[in-house]
PDB file of C-alpha atoms in Angstrom:
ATOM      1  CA  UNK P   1       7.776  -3.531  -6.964  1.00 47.00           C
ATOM      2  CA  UNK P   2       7.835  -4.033  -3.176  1.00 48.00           C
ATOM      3  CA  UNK P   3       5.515  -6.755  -2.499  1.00 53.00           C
ATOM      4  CA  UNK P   4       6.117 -10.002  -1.681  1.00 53.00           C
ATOM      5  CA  UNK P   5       5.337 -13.584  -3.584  1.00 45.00           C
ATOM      6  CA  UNK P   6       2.749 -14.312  -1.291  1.00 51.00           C
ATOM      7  CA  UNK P   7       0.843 -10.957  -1.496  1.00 51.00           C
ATOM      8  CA  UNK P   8       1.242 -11.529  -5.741  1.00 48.00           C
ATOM      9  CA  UNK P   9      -0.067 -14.983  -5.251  1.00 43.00           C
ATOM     10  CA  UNK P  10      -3.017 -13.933  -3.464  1.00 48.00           C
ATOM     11  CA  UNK P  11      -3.993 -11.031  -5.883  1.00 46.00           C
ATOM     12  CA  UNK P  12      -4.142 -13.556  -8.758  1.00 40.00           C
ATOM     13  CA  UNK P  13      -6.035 -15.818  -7.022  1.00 44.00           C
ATOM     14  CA  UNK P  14      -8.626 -13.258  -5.743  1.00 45.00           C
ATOM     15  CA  UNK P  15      -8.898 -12.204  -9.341  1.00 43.00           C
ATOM     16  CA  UNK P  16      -8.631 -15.347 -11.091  1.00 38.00           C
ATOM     17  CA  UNK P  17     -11.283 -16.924  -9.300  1.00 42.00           C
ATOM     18  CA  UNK P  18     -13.844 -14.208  -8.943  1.00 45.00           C
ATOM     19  CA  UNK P  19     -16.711 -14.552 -11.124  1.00 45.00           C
ATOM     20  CA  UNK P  20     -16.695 -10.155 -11.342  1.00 50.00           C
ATOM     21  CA  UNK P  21     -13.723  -9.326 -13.836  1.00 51.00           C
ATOM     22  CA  UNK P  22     -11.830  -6.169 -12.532  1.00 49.00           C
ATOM     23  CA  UNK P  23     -13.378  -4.149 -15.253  1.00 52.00           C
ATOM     24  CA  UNK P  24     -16.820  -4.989 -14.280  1.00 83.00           C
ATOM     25  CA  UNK P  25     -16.495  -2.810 -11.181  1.00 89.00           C
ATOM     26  CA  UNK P  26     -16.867   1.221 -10.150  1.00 90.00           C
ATOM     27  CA  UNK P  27     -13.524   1.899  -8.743  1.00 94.00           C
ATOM     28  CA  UNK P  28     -12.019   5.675  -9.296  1.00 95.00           C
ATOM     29  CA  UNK P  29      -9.522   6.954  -7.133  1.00 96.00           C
ATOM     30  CA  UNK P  30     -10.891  10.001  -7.027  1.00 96.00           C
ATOM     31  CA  UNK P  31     -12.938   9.605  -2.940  1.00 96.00           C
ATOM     32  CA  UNK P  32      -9.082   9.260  -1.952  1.00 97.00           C
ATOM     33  CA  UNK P  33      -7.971  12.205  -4.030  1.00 96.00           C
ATOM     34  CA  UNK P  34     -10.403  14.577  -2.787  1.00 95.00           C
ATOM     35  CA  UNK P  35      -9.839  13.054   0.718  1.00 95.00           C
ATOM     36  CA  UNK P  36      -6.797  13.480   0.686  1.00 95.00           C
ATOM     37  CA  UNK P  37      -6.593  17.251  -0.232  1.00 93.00           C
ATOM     38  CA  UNK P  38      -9.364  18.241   1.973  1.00 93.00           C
ATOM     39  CA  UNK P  39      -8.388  15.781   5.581  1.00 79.00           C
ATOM     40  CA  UNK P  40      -6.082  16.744   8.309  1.00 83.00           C
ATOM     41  CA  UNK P  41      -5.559  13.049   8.803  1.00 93.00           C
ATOM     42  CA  UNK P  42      -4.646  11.379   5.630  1.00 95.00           C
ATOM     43  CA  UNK P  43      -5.559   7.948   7.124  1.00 96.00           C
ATOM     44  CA  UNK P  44      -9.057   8.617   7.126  1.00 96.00           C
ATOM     45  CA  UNK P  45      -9.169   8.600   3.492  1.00 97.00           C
ATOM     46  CA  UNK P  46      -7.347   4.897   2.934  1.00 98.00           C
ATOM     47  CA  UNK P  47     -10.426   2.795   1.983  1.00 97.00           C
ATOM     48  CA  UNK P  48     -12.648   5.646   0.431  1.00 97.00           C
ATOM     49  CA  UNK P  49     -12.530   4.559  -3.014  1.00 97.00           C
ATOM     50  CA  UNK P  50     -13.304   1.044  -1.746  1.00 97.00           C
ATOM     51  CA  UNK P  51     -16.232   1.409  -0.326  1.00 97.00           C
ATOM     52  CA  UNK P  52     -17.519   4.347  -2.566  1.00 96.00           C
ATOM     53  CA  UNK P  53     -16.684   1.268  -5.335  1.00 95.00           C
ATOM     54  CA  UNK P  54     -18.496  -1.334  -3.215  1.00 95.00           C
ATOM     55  CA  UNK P  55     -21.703   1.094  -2.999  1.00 94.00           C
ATOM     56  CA  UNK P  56     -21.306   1.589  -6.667  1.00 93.00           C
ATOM     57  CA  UNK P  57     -20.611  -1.567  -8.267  1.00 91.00           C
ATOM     58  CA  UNK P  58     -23.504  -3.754  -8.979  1.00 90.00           C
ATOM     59  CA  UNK P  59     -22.596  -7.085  -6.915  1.00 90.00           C
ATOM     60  CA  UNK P  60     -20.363  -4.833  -5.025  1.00 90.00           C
ATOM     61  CA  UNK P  61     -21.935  -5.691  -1.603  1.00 90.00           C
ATOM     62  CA  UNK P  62     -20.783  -9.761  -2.285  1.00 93.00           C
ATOM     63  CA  UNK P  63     -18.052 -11.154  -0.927  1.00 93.00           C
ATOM     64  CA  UNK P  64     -16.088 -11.079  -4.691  1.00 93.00           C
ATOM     65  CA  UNK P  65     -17.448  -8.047  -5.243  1.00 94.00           C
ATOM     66  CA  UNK P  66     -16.114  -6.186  -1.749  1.00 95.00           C
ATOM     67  CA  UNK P  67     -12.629  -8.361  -2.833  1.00 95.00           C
ATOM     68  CA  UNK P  68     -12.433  -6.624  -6.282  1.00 95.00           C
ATOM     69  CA  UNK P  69     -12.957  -3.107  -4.635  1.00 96.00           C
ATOM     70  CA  UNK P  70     -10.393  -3.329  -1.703  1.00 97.00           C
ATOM     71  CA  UNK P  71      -7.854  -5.206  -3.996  1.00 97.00           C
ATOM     72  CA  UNK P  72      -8.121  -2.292  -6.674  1.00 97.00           C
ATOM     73  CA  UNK P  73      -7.762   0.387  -4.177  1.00 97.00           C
ATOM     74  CA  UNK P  74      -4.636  -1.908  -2.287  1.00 97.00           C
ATOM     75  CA  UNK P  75      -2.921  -1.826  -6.030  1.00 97.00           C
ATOM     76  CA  UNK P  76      -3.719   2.396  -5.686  1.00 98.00           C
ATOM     77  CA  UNK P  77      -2.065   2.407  -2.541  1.00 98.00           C
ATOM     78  CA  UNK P  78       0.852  -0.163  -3.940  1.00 98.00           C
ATOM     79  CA  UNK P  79       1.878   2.065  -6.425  1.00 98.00           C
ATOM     80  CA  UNK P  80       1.801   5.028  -4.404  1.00 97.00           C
ATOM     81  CA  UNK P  81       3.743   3.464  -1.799  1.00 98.00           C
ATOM     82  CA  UNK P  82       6.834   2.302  -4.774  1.00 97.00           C
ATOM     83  CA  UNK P  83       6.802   5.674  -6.131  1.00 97.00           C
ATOM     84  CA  UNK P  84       7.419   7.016  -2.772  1.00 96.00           C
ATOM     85  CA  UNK P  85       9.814   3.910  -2.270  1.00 97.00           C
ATOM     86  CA  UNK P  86      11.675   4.914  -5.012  1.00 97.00           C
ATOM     87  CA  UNK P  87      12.110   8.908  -4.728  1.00 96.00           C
ATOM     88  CA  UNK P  88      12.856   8.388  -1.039  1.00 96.00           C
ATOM     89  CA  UNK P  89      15.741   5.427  -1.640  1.00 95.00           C
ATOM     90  CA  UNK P  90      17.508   7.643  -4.493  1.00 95.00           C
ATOM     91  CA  UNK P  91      17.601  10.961  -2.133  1.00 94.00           C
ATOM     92  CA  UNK P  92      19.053   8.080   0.796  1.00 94.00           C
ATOM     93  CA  UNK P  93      21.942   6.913  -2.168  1.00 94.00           C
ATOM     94  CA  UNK P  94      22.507  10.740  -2.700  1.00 93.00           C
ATOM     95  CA  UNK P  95      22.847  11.281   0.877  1.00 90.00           C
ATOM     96  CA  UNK P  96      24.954   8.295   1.348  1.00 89.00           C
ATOM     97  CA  UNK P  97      27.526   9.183  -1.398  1.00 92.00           C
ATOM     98  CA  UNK P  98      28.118  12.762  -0.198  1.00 89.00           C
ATOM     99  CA  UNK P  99      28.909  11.316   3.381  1.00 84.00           C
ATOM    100  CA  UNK P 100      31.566   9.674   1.991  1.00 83.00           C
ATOM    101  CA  UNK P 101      33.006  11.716  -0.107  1.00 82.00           C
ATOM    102  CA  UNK P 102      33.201  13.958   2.963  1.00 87.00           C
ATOM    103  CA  UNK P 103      34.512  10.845   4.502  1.00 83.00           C
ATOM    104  CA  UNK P 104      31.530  11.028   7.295  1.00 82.00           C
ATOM    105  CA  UNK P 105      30.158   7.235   9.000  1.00 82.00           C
ATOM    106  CA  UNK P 106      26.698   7.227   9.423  1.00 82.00           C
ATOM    107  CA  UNK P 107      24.734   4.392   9.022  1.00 88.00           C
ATOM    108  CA  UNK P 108      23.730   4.118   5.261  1.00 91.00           C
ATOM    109  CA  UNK P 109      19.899   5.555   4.728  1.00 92.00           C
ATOM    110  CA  UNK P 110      19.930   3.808   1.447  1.00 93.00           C
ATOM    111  CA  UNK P 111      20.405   0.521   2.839  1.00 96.00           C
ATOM    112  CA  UNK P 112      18.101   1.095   6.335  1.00 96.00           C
ATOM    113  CA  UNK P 113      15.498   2.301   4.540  1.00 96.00           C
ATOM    114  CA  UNK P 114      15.779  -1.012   2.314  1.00 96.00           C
ATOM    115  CA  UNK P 115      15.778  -2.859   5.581  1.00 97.00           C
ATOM    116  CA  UNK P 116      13.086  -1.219   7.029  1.00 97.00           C
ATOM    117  CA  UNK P 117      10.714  -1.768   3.955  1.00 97.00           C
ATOM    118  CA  UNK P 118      11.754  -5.507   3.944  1.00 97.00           C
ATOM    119  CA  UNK P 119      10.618  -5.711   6.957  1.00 98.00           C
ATOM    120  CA  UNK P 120       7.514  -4.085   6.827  1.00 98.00           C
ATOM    121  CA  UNK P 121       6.567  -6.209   3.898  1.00 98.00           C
ATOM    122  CA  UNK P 122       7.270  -9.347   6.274  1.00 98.00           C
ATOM    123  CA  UNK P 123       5.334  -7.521   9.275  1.00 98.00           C
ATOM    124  CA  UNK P 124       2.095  -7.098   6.574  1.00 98.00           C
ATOM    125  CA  UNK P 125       2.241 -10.484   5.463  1.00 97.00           C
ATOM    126  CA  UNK P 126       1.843 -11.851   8.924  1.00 98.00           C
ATOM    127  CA  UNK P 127      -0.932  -9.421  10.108  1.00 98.00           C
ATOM    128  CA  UNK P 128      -3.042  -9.910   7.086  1.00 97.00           C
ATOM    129  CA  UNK P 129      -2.078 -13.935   7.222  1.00 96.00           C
ATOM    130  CA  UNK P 130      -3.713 -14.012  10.515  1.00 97.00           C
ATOM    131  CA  UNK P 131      -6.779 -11.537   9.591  1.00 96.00           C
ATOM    132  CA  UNK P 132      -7.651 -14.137   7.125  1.00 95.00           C
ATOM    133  CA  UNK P 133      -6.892 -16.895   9.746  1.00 95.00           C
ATOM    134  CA  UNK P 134      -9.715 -15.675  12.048  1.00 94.00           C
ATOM    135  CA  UNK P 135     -12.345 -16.341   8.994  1.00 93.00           C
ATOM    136  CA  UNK P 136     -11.479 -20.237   9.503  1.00 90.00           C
ATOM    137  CA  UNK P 137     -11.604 -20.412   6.089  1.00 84.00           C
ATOM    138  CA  UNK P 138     -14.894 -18.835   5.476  1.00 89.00           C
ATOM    139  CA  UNK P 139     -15.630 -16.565   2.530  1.00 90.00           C
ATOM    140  CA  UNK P 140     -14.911 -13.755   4.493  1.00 92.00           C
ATOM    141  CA  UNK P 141     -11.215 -14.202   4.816  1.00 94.00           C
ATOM    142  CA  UNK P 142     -11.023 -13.039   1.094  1.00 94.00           C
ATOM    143  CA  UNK P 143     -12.182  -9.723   1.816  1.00 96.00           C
ATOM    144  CA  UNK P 144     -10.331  -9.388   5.273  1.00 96.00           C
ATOM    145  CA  UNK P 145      -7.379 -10.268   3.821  1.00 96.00           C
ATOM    146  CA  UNK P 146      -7.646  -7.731   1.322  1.00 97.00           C
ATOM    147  CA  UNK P 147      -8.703  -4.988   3.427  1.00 97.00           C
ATOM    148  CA  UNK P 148      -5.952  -5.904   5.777  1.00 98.00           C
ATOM    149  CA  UNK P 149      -3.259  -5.477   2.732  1.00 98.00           C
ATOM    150  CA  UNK P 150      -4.991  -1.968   1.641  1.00 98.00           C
ATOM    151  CA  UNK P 151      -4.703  -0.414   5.004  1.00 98.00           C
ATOM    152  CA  UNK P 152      -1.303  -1.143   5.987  1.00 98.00           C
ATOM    153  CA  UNK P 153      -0.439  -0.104   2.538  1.00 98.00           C
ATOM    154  CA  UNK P 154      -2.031   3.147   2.702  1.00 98.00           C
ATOM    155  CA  UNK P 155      -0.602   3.696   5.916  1.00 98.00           C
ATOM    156  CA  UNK P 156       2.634   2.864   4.630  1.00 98.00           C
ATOM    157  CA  UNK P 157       2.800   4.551   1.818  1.00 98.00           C
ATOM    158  CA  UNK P 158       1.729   7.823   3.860  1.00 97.00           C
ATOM    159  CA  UNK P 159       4.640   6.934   6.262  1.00 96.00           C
ATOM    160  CA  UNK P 160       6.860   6.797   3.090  1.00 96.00           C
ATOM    161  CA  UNK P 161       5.181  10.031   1.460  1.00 95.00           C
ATOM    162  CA  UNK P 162       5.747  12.400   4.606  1.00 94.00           C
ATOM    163  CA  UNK P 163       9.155  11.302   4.810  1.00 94.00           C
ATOM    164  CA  UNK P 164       9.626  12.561   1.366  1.00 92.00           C
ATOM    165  CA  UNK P 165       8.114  15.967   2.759  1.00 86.00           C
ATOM    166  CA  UNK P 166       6.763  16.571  -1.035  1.00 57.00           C
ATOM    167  CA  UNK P 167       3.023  17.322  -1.595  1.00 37.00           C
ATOM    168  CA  UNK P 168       2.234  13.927  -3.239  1.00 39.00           C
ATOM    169  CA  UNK P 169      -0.672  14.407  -2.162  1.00 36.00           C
TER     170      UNK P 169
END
């Protein structure tokens, strides 16, 4: 998986201390689906399923409940994003070996690529560390914080997904 401790830390603790277990809510996948097939801008369509689930899930409107629903659609995003992670980096090793064979140097896409995703896993740390921040602690950081991690995860797992330049979609 590409997530950091802190991001794991902070999903078990939104789960383990909500009072709503993850099975008690509404979430489907399938707002972002259809979104997805039918929008010109795939971004729109990051938080459908969350708030369709919010709308949906009795308790959904509280601040566990709006947690539960941005958190499940953050681990839809997640896995999208390390599937696309995954495809992409074995293409970049394939690329990397046939350069040298041909005896070619370029910088390795394998490794970049590995770079790049390290860093963007430090980069959404430290935005959604400081969304929460602005809640001063309140209740509300729970659900910012999540919302913040399912966005930039969307986003980045679109970034990752056009790259591919396969209908993942």
């Amino acid at each position: 998986m590409i997530r950091s401790t802190s991001t794991s830390v902070l999903l078990i603790a939104a789960f383990l201390s909500a009072p709503l277990a993850a099975q008690d809510i509404a979430f489907d996948t399938m707002p972002i689906l259809s979104c997805l097939e039918a929008e010109d801008t795939p971004t729109d369509c990051i938080g459908r399923a969350a708030r369709t689930c919010m709308g949906a899930t009795p308790g959904g409107d509280s601040t566990v409940g709006m947690g539960a629903c941005l958190w499940a659609e953050a681990e839809f995003w997640d896995d999208r994003l390390n599937a696309a992670y995954r495809t992409l980096r074995a293409r970049h090793l394939d690329a990397d070996a046939e350069a040298a064979l041909l005896d070619i140097t370029v910088p390795s896409l394998a490794e970049t690529l590995q770079q790049m995703q390290r860093a963007w896993i430090d980069y959404r740390d430290a935005a959604c560390a400081y969304e929460r921040a602005n809640w001063g602690g309140g209740t509300g950081q729970g659900p910012a914080g999540a919302a913040c991690v399912m966005s930039l995860t969307g986003e980045q797992a679109l970034k990752l997904e056009d790259r591919l330049g396969e209908d993942l979609r």
